[in-house]
CSV table of C-alpha atoms and ligand atoms in Angstrom, one decimal:
chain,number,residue,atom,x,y,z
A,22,UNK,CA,-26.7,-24.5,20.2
A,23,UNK,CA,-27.3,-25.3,23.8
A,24,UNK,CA,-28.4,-23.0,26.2
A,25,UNK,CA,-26.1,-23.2,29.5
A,26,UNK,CA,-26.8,-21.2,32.5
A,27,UNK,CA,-23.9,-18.7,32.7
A,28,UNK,CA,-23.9,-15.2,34.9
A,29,UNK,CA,-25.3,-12.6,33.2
A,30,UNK,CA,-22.6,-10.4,30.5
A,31,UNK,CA,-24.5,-7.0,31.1
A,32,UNK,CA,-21.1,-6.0,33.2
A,33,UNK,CA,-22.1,-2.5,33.7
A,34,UNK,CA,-19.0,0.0,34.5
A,35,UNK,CA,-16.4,-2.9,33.3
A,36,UNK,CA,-14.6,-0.4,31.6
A,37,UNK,CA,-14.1,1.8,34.3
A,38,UNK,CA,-12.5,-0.7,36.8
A,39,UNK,CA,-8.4,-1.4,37.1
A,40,UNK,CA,-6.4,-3.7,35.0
A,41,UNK,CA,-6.6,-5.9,37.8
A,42,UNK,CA,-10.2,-5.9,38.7
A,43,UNK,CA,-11.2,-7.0,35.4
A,44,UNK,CA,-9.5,-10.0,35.8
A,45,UNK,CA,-10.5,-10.9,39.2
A,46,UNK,CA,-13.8,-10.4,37.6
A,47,UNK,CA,-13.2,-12.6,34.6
A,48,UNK,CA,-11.6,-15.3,36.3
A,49,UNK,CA,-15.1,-15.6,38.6
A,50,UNK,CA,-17.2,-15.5,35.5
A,51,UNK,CA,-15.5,-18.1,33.3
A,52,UNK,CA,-14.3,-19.8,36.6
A,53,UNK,CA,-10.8,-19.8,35.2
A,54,UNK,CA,-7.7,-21.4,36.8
A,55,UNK,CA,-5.0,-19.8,38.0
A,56,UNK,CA,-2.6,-20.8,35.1
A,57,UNK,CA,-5.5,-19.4,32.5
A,58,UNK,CA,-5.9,-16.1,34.2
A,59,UNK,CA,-2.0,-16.0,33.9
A,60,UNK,CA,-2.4,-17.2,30.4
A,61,UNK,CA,-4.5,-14.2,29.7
A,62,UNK,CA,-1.0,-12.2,29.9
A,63,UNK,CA,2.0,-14.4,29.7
A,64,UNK,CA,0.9,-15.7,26.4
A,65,UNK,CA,3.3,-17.6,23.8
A,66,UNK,CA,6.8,-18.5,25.1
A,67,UNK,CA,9.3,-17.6,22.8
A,68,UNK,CA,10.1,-22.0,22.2
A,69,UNK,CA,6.3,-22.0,21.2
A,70,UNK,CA,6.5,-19.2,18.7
A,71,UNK,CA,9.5,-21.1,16.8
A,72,UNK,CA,7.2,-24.1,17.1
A,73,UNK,CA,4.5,-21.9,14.9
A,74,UNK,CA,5.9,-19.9,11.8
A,75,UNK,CA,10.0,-19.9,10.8
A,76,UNK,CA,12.6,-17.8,11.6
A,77,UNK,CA,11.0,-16.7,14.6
A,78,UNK,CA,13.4,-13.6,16.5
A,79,UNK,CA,11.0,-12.7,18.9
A,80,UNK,CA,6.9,-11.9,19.7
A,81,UNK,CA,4.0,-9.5,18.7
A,82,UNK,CA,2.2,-8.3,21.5
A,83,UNK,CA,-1.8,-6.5,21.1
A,84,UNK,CA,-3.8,-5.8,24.0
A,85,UNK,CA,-6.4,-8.3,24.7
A,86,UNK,CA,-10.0,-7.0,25.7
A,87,UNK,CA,-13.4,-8.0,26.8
A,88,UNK,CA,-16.6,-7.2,24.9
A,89,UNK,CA,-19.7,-7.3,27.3
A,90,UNK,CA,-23.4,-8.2,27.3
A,91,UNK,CA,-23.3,-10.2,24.6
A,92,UNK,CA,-26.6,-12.4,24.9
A,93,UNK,CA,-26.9,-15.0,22.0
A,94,UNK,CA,-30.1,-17.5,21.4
A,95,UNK,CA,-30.3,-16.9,25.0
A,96,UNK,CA,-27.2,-17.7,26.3
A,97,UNK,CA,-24.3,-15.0,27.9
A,98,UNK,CA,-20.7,-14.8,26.3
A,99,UNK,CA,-18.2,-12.3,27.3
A,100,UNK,CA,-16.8,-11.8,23.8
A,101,UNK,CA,-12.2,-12.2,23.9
A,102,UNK,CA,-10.8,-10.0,21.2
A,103,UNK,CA,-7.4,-9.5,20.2
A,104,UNK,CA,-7.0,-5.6,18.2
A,105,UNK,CA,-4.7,-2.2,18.3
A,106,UNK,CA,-7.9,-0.3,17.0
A,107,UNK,CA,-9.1,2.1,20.1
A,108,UNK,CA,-13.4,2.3,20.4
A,109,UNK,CA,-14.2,-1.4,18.8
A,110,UNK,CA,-14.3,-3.0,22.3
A,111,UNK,CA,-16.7,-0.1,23.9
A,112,UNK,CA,-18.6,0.1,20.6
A,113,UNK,CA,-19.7,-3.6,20.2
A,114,UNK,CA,-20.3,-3.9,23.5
A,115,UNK,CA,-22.4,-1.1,23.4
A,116,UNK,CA,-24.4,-2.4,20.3
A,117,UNK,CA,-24.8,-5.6,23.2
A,118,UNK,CA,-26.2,-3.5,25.6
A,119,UNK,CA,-28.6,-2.0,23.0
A,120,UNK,CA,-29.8,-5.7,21.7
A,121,UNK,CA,-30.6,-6.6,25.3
A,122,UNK,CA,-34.0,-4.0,24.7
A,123,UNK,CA,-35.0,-7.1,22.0
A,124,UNK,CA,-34.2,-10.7,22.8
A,125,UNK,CA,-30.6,-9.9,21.8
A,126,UNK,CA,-28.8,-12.2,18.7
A,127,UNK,CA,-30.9,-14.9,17.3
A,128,UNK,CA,-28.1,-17.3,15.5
A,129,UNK,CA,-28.0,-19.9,12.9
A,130,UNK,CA,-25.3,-21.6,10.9
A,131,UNK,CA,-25.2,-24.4,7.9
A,132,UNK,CA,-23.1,-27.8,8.6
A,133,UNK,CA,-19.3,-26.8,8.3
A,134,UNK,CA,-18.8,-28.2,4.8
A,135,UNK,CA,-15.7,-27.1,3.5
A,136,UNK,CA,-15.0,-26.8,-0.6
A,137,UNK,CA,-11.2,-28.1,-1.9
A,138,UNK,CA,-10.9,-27.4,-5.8
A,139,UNK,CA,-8.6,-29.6,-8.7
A,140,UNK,CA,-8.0,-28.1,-11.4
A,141,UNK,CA,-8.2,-29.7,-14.4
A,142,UNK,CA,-6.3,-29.0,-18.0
A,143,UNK,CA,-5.9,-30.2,-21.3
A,144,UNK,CA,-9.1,-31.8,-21.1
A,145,UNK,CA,-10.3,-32.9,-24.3
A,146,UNK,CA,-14.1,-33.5,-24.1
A,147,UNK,CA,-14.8,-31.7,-20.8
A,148,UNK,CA,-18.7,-32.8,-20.7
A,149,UNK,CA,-17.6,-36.6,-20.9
A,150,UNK,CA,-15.0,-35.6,-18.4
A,151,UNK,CA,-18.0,-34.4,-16.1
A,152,UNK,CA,-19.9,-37.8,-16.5
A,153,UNK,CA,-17.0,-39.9,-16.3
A,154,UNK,CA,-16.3,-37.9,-12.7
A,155,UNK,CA,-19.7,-37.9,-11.8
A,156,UNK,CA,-20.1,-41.6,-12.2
A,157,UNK,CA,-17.2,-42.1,-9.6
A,158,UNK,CA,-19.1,-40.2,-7.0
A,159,UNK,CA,-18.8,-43.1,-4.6
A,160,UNK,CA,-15.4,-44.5,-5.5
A,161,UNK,CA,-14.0,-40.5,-4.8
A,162,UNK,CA,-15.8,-39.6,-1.9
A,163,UNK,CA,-14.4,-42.8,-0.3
A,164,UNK,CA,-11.0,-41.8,-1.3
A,165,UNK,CA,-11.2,-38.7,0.0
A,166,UNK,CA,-11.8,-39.7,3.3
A,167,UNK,CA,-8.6,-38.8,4.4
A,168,UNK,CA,-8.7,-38.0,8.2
A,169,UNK,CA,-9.9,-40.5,11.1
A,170,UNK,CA,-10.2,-37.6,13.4
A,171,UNK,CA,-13.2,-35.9,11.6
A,172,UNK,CA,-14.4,-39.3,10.5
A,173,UNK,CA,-14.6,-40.1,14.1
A,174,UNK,CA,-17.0,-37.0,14.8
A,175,UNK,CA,-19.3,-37.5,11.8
A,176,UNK,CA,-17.4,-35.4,9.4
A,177,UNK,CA,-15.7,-36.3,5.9
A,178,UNK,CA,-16.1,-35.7,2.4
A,179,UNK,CA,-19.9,-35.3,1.2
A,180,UNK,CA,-20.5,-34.4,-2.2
A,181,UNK,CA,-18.0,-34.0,-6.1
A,182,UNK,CA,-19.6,-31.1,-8.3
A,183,UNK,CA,-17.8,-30.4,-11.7
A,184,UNK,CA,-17.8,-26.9,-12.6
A,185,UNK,CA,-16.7,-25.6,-16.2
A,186,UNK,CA,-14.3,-22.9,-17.1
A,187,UNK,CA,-14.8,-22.5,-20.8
A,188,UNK,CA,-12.8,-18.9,-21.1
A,189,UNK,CA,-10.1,-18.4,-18.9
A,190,UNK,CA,-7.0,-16.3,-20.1
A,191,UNK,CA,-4.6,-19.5,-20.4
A,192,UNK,CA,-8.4,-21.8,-22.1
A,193,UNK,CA,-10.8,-23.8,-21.3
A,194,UNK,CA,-10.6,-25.5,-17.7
A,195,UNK,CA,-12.6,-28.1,-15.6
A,196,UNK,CA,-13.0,-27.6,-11.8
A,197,UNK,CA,-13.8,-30.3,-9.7
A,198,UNK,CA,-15.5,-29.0,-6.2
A,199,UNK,CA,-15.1,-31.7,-2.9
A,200,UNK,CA,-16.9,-30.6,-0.3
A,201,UNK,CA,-16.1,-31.9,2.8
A,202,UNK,CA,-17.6,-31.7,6.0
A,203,UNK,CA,-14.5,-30.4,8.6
A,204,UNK,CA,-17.0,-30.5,12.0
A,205,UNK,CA,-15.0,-28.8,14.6
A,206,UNK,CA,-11.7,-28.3,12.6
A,207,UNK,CA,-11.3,-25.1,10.4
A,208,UNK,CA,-10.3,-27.7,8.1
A,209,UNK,CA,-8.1,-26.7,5.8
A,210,UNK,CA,-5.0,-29.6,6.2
A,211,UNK,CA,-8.0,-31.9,6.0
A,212,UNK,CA,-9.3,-30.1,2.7
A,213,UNK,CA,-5.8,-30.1,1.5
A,214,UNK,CA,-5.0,-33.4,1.9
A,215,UNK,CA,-8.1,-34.8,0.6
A,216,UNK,CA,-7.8,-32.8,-2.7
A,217,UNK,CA,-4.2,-34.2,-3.3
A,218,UNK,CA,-5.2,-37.2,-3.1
A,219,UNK,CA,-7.9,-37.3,-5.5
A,220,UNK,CA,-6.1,-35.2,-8.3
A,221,UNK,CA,-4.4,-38.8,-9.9
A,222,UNK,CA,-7.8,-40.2,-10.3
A,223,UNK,CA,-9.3,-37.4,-11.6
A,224,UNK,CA,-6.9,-36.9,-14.2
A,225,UNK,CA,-7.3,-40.8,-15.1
A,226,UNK,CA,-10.7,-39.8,-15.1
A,227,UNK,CA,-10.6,-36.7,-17.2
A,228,UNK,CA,-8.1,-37.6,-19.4
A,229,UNK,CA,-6.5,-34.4,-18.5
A,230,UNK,CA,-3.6,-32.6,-16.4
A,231,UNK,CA,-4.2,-31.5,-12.4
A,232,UNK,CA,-2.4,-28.5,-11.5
A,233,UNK,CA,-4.2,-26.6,-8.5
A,234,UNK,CA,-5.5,-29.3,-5.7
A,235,UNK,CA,-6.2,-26.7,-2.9
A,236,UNK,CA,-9.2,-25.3,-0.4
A,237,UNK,CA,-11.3,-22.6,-1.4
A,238,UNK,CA,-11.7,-19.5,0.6
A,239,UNK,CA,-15.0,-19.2,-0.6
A,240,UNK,CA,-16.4,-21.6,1.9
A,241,UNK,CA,-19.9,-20.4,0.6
A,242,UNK,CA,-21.8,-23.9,2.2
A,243,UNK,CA,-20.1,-22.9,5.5
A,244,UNK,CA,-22.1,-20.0,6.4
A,245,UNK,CA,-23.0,-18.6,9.8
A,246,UNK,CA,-25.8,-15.9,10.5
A,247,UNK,CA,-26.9,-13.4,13.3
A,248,UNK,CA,-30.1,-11.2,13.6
A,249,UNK,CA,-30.8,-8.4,16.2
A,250,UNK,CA,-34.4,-7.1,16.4
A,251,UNK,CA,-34.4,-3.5,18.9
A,252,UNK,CA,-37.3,-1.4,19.7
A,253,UNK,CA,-37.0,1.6,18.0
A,254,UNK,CA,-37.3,3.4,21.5
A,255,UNK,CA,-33.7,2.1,22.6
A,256,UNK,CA,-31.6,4.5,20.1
A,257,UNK,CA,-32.8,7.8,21.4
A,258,UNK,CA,-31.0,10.6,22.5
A,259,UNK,CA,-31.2,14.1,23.5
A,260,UNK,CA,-30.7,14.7,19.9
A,261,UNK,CA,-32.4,12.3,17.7
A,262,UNK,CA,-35.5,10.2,18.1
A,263,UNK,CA,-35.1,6.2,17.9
A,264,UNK,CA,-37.1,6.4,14.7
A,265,UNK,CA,-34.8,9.2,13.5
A,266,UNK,CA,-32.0,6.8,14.1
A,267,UNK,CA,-33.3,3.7,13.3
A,268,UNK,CA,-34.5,5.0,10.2
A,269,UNK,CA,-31.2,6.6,9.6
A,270,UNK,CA,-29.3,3.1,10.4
A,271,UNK,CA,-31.3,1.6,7.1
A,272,UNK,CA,-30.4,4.3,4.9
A,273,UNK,CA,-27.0,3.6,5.3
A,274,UNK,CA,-27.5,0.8,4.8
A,275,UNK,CA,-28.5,1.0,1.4
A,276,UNK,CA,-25.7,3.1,1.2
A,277,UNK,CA,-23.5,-0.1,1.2
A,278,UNK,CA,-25.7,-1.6,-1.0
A,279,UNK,CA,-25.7,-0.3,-3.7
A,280,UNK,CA,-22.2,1.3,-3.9
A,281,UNK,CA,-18.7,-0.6,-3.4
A,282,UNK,CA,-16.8,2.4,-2.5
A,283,UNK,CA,-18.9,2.6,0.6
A,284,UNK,CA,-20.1,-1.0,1.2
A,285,UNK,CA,-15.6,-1.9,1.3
A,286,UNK,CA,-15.9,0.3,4.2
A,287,UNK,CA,-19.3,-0.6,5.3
A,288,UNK,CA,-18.0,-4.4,6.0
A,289,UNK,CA,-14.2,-3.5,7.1
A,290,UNK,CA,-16.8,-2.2,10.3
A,291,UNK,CA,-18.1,-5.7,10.2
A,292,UNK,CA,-14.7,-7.3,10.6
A,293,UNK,CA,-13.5,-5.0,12.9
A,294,UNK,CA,-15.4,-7.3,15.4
A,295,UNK,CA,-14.6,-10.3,13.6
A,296,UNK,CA,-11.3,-10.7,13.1
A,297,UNK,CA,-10.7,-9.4,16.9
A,298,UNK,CA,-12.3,-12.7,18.3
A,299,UNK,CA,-10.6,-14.9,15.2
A,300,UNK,CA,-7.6,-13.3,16.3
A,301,UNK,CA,-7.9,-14.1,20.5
A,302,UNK,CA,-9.4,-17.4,19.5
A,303,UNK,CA,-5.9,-18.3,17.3
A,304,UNK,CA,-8.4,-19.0,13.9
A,305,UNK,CA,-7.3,-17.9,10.5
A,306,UNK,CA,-8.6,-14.5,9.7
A,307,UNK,CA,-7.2,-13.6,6.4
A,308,UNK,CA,-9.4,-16.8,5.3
A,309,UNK,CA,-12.8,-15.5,6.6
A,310,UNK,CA,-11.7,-11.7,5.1
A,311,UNK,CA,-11.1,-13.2,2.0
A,312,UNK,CA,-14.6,-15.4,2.1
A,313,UNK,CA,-16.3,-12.9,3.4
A,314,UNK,CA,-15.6,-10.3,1.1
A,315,UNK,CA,-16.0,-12.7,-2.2
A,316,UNK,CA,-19.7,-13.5,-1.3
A,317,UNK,CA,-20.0,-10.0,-0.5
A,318,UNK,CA,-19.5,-10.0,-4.3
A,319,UNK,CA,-21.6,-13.1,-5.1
A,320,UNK,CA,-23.9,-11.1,-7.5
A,321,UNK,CA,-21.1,-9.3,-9.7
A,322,UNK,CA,-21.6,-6.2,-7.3
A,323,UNK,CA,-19.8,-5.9,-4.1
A,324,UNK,CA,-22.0,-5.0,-1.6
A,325,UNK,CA,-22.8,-4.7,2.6
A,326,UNK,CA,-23.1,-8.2,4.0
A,327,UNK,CA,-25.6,-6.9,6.3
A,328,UNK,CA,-29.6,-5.9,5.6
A,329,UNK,CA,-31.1,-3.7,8.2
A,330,UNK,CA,-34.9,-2.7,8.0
A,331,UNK,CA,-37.5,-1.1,10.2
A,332,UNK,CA,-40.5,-3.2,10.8
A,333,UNK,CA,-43.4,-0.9,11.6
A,334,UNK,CA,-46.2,-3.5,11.6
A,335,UNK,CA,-46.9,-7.2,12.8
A,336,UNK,CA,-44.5,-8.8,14.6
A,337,UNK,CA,-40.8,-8.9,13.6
A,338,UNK,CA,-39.0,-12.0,13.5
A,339,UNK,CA,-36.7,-13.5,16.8
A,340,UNK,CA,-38.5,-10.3,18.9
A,341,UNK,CA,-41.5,-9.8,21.2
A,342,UNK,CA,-40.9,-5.9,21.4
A,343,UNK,CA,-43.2,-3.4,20.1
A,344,UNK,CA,-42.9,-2.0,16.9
A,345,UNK,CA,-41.1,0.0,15.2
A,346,UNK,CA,-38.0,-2.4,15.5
A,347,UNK,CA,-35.0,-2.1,14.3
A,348,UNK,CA,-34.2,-5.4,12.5
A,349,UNK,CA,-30.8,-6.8,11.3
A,350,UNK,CA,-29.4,-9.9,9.7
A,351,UNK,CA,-25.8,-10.5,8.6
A,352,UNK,CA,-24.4,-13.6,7.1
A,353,UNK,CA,-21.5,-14.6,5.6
A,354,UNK,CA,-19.2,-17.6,5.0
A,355,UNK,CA,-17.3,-18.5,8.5
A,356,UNK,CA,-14.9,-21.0,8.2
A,357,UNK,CA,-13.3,-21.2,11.9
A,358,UNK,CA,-11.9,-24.0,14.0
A,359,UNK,CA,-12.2,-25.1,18.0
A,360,UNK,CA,-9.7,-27.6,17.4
A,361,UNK,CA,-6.5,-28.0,15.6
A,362,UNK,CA,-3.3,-25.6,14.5
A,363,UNK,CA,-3.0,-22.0,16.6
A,364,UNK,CA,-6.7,-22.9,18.6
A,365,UNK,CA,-4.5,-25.7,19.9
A,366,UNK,CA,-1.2,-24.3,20.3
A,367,UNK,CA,-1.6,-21.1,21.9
A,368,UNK,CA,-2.2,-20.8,25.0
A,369,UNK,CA,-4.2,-17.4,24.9
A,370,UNK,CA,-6.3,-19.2,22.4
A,371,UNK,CA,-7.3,-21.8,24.7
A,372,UNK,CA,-8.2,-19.5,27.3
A,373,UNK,CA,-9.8,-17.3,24.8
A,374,UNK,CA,-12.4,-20.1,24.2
A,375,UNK,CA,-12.6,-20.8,27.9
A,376,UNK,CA,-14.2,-17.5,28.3
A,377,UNK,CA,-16.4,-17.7,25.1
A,378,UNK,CA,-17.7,-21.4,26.4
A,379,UNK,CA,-18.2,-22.6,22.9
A,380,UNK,CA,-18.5,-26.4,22.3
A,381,UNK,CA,-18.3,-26.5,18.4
A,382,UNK,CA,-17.1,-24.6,15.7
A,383,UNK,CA,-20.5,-23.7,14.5
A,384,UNK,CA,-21.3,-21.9,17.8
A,385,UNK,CA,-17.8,-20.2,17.4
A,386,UNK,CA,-19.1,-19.5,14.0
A,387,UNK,CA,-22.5,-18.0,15.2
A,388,UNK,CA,-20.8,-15.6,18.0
A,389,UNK,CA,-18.2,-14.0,15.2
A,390,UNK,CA,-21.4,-13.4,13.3
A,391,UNK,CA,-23.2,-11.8,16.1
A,392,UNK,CA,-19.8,-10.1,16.9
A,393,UNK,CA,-20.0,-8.5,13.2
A,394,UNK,CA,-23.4,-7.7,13.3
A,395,UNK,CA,-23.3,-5.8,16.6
A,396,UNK,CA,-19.8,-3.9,15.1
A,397,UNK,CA,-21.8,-2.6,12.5
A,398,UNK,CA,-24.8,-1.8,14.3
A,399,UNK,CA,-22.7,0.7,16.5
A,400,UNK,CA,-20.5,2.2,13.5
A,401,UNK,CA,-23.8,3.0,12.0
A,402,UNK,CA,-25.4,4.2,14.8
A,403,UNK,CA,-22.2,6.6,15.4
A,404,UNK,CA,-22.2,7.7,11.9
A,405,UNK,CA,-26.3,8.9,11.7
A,406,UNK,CA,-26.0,10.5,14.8
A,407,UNK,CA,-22.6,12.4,15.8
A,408,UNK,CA,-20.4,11.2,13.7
A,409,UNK,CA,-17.5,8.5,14.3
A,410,UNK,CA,-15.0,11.1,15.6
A,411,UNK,CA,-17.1,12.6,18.5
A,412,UNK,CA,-17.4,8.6,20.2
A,413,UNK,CA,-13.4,8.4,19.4
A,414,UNK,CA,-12.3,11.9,21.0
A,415,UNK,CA,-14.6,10.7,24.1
A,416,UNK,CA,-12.9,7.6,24.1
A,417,UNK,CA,-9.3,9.2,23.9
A,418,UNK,CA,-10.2,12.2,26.1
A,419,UNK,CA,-10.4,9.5,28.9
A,420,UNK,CA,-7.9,7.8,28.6
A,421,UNK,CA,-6.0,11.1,28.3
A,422,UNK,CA,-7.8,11.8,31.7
A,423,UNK,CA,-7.1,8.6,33.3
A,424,UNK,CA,-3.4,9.1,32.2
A,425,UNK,CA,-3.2,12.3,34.2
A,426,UNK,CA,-4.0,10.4,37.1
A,427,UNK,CA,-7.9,11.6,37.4
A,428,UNK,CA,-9.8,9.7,40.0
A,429,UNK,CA,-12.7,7.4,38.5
A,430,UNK,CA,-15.2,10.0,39.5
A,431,UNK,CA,-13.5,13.1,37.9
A,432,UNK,CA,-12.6,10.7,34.9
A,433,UNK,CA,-15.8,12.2,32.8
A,434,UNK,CA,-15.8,15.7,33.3
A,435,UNK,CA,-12.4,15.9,32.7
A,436,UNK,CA,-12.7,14.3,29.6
A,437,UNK,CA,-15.6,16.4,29.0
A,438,UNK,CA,-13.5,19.8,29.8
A,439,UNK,CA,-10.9,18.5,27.4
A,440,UNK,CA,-13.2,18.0,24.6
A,441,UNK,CA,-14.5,21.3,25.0
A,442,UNK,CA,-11.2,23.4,25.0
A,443,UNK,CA,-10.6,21.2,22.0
A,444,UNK,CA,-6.8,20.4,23.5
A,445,UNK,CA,-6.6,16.6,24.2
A,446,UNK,CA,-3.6,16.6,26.0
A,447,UNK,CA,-2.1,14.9,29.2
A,448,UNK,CA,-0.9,18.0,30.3
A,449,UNK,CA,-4.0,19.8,29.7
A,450,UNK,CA,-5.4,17.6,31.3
A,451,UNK,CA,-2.7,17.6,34.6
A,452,UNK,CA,-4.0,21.5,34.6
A,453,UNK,CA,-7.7,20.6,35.1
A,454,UNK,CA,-6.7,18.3,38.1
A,455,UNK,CA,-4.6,21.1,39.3
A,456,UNK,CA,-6.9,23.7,38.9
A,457,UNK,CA,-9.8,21.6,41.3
A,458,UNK,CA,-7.5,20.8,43.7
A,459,UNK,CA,-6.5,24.6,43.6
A,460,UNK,CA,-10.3,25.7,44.2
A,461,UNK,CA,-10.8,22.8,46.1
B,663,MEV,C1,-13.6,2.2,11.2
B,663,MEV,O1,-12.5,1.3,11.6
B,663,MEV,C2,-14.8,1.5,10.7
B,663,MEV,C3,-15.9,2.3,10.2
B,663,MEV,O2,-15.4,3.1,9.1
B,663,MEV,C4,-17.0,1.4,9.6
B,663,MEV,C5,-18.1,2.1,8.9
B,663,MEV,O3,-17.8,3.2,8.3
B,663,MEV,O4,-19.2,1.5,8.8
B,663,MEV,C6,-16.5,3.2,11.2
C-alpha cells in the first residue's frame, strides 16, 4: 500500500456539527465535486435500481455516516459506512482515536486469489482421477483463462488442487479447487465463468459426472489482516485503570475463544464495521459474512477471529509505545471488489471509494479489516468497563436532546440530566430547556 499525503482524519467534534457542515467538511477533505457531494444524498435513480435486481417497485434508503481518525500503515481514510444500527459510527471511530496513542493499524493482505469448485460424481477410481487432473495442470489453467480484463492487470487462473470427498450423505465425491487470481474485481462472474468452462474437461478427465461448477465463499487464500498496538495508558478512566481494561479486553477475548455461543456474538461486533463499509462501497457482504464466519470455524470450533494480548515486556510488534500495550490482530478472508457490478453501478459507491482513496482491492480489503478490528476493540472496551447500554443511552439521550432543539453547548448536560432521571424522552427533555430558560 502506498502512503499518500492526505489531511489528517482526527476530525475532532465531527459529530457535533450540522448535516450540512459535515459535508462542506467532507467535500474539502476528499476534494469532491459537486455532483459527488450530491451523490452522497441523491443516490440510485429509480431507472438504475431496475438496471440492478428484478422487479424493482421502488428504493431502500440507510443513513450514510463517516467514521473518523482512521490512520492505516500511515496513511488517513475517513471510513464511508452504510448501517441502521445507532453507536457503530461513534464507536469505531472512537477505537481510531484510541489507536492514534500507538502507530494506529498496521495492514497486510495475501494476493486476491479467488477459489471456484466442480464437483465431481460417479467417479470410478478417484486417485487416477486426481493424476489424470493433475497432469493437465497446464492445459486447464490455460482454459480457464476466461477474462481479458484481469488478464490485462496480471490476474487469472493460478493453480488446480483436487480434494477428496470419500463420505458425503449422497457418496464419495471429487472436488476440483481453481484458484484464480481476480486483482481488483471481487471476482466472482470471473470465478464462475472460469469453473463452467472447465467442468467438460474434467469430466473427460475424471471419467465422471460435474454437477456444482461455482465460487467458493470460503476465499481462505484471499485474506486480509489488521493489527493495533495501544499503550495501556490510553484506556483509562475515572473508573478503571488502562491495565484494568486492557487486561479486561483479553479476557474477553478468550471468552470468544473458546466458546461459540459468545464468539457468534463476539464477531457479529466485528462485522458491524464491516459490512457498513462493504455496504457504502456497493461490495457483496453476505459473501465476506459467510467467509468470514467459516474460517472462524477452520479448526472444527467456531471461535473469535480476533486475538488480543497484553505485551508487558520488549517491544511489541508495529508500535514504539511503552509497554504494557495493548496488542490486536484480526484476519479473515475478504473477498471485495474496486471494480465491477454495484462498485461500478452505484453512484454512492463510487463516491464512497472517493472518500476512502483506495487504489486496489487489497487496500479496500486491509481498511474493512482495520474497520473490524477497531469495531471490536470498542464493543469490548464498552463491555469491561460500563457495559454496552450506558455508551447507547448516551448516544440516544443526545439525540433525544438535540431533537428538543438543545443548543450544541447545552446538548451534554441535557443528555446527562436525562440519563439521570432515567426518562429519555423528547418531552422530558423540552422540560429541561424550559426549565433553564425559566431560571435563566
Ligand atoms: C452489538 O451490535 C454488537 C456487540 O454485541 C458485539 C459484542 O458483544 O462484542 C456489542
Amino acid at each position: 500500500m502506498t502512503s499518500n499525503f492526505r489531511p489528517s482524519s482526527r476530525l475532532s467534534g465531527f459529530y457535533q456539527k450540522t448535516i450540512d457542515e459535515r459535508v462542506a467538511l467532507l467535500t474539502a477533505w476528499a476534494s469532491l465535486r459537486g455532483e459527488e457531494a450530491l451523490a452522497l444524498d441523491q443516490a440510485l435513480s429509480l431507472a438504475q435500481a431496475d438496471k440492478l435486481i428484478e422487479n424493482v417497485v421502488g428504493r431502500y434508503a440507510l443513513p450514510l455516516g463517516i467514521g473518523t481518525n482512521f490512520l492505516i500503515n500511515g496513511k488517513e481514510y475517513l471510513i464511508p459506512l452504510v448501517v441502521e444500527e445507532p453507536s457503530i459510527v461513534a464507536a469505531l471511530s472512537h477505537a481510531a482515536r484510541l489507536a492514534r496513542a500507538g502507530r494506529g493499524f498496521i495492514t497486510g493482505s495475501t494476493e486476491p486469489v479467488m477459489i471456484g469448485q466442480v464437483q465431481l460424481l460417479d467417479v470410478a477410481d478417484p486417485q487416477r482421477a486426481e493424476d489424470a487432473i493433475l497432469a493437465a495442470q497446464e492445459e486447464l489453467l490455460a482454459a480457464a483463462n476466461t477474462s481479458p480484463t484481469i488478464a490485462r492487470l496480471g490476474g487469472g487462473p493460478r493453480e488446480i488442487r483436487v480434494r477428496h470427498l470419500p463420505h458425503t450423505p449422497t457418496g464419495p465425491m471429487l472436488i476440483v479447487h481453481l484458484h484464480f487470481d481476480c486483482r481488483d474485481a471481487m471476482g466472482a462472474n470471473a470465478i464462475n465463468t472460469a469453473v463452467e468452462k472447465l467442468a467438460p474437461r474434467l469430466e473427460r478427465l475424471s471419467g465422471g459426472r460435474a454437477l456444482l461448477r461455482i465460487l467458493s465463499n470460503l476465499s481462505d487464500e484471499r485474506r486480509a489482516w489488521a493489527e493495533v498496538a495501544i499503550p495501556a495508558a490510553a484506556f483509562g478512566t475515572p473508573d478503571f485503570s488502562g491495565e484494568e481494561i486492557v487486561q479486561s479486553i483479553t479476557e474477553a477475548n478468550a471468552f470468544a475463544v473458546a466458546d461459540p455461543y459468545r464468539a457468534a456474538t463476539h464477531n457479529k461486533g466485528i462485522f458491524n464495521g464491516i459490512d457498513p463499509l462493504l455496504i457504502a462501497t456497493g461490495n457483496d457482504w453476505r459473501a465476506v459474512e459467510a467467509g468470514g464466519h467459516a474460517y472462524a470455524a477452520r479448526d472444527g470450533q467456531y471461535r473469535a477471529l480476533t486475538e488480543w494480548k497484553v505485551a508487558n515486556c520488549g517491544q511489541p510488534p508495529n508500535t514504539d509505545a511503552q509497554p504494557p500495550v495493548l496488542y490486536g490482530r484480526l484476519e479473515l478472508p475478504l473477498s471485495v471488489g474496486v471494480v465491477g457490478g454495484a462498485t461500478r453501478s452505484h453512484p454512492t459507491a463510487q463516491v464512497a471509494l472517493k472518500i476512502l482513496g483506495v487504489s486496489s482491492a487489497r487496500e479496500l480489503s486491509e481498511v474493512a479489516a482495520a474497520v473490524g478490528l477497531a469495531q471490536n476493540l470498542a464493543a469490548l472496551r464498552a463491555l469491561v468497563t460500563d457495559g454496552i447500554q450506558r455508551g447507547h443511552m448516551r448516544l440516544h439521550a443526545r439525540q433525544v436532546a438535540v431533537a428538543a432543539g438543545a443548543s450544541p453547548e447545552r446538548v451534554d448536560a441535557i443528555a446527562q440530566q436525562l440519563i439521570e432521571t432515567g426518562e429519555i424522552r423528547v418531552e422530558r427533555a423540552r422540560q429541561l430547556l424550559d426549565a433553564e430558560l425559566d431560571i435563566g
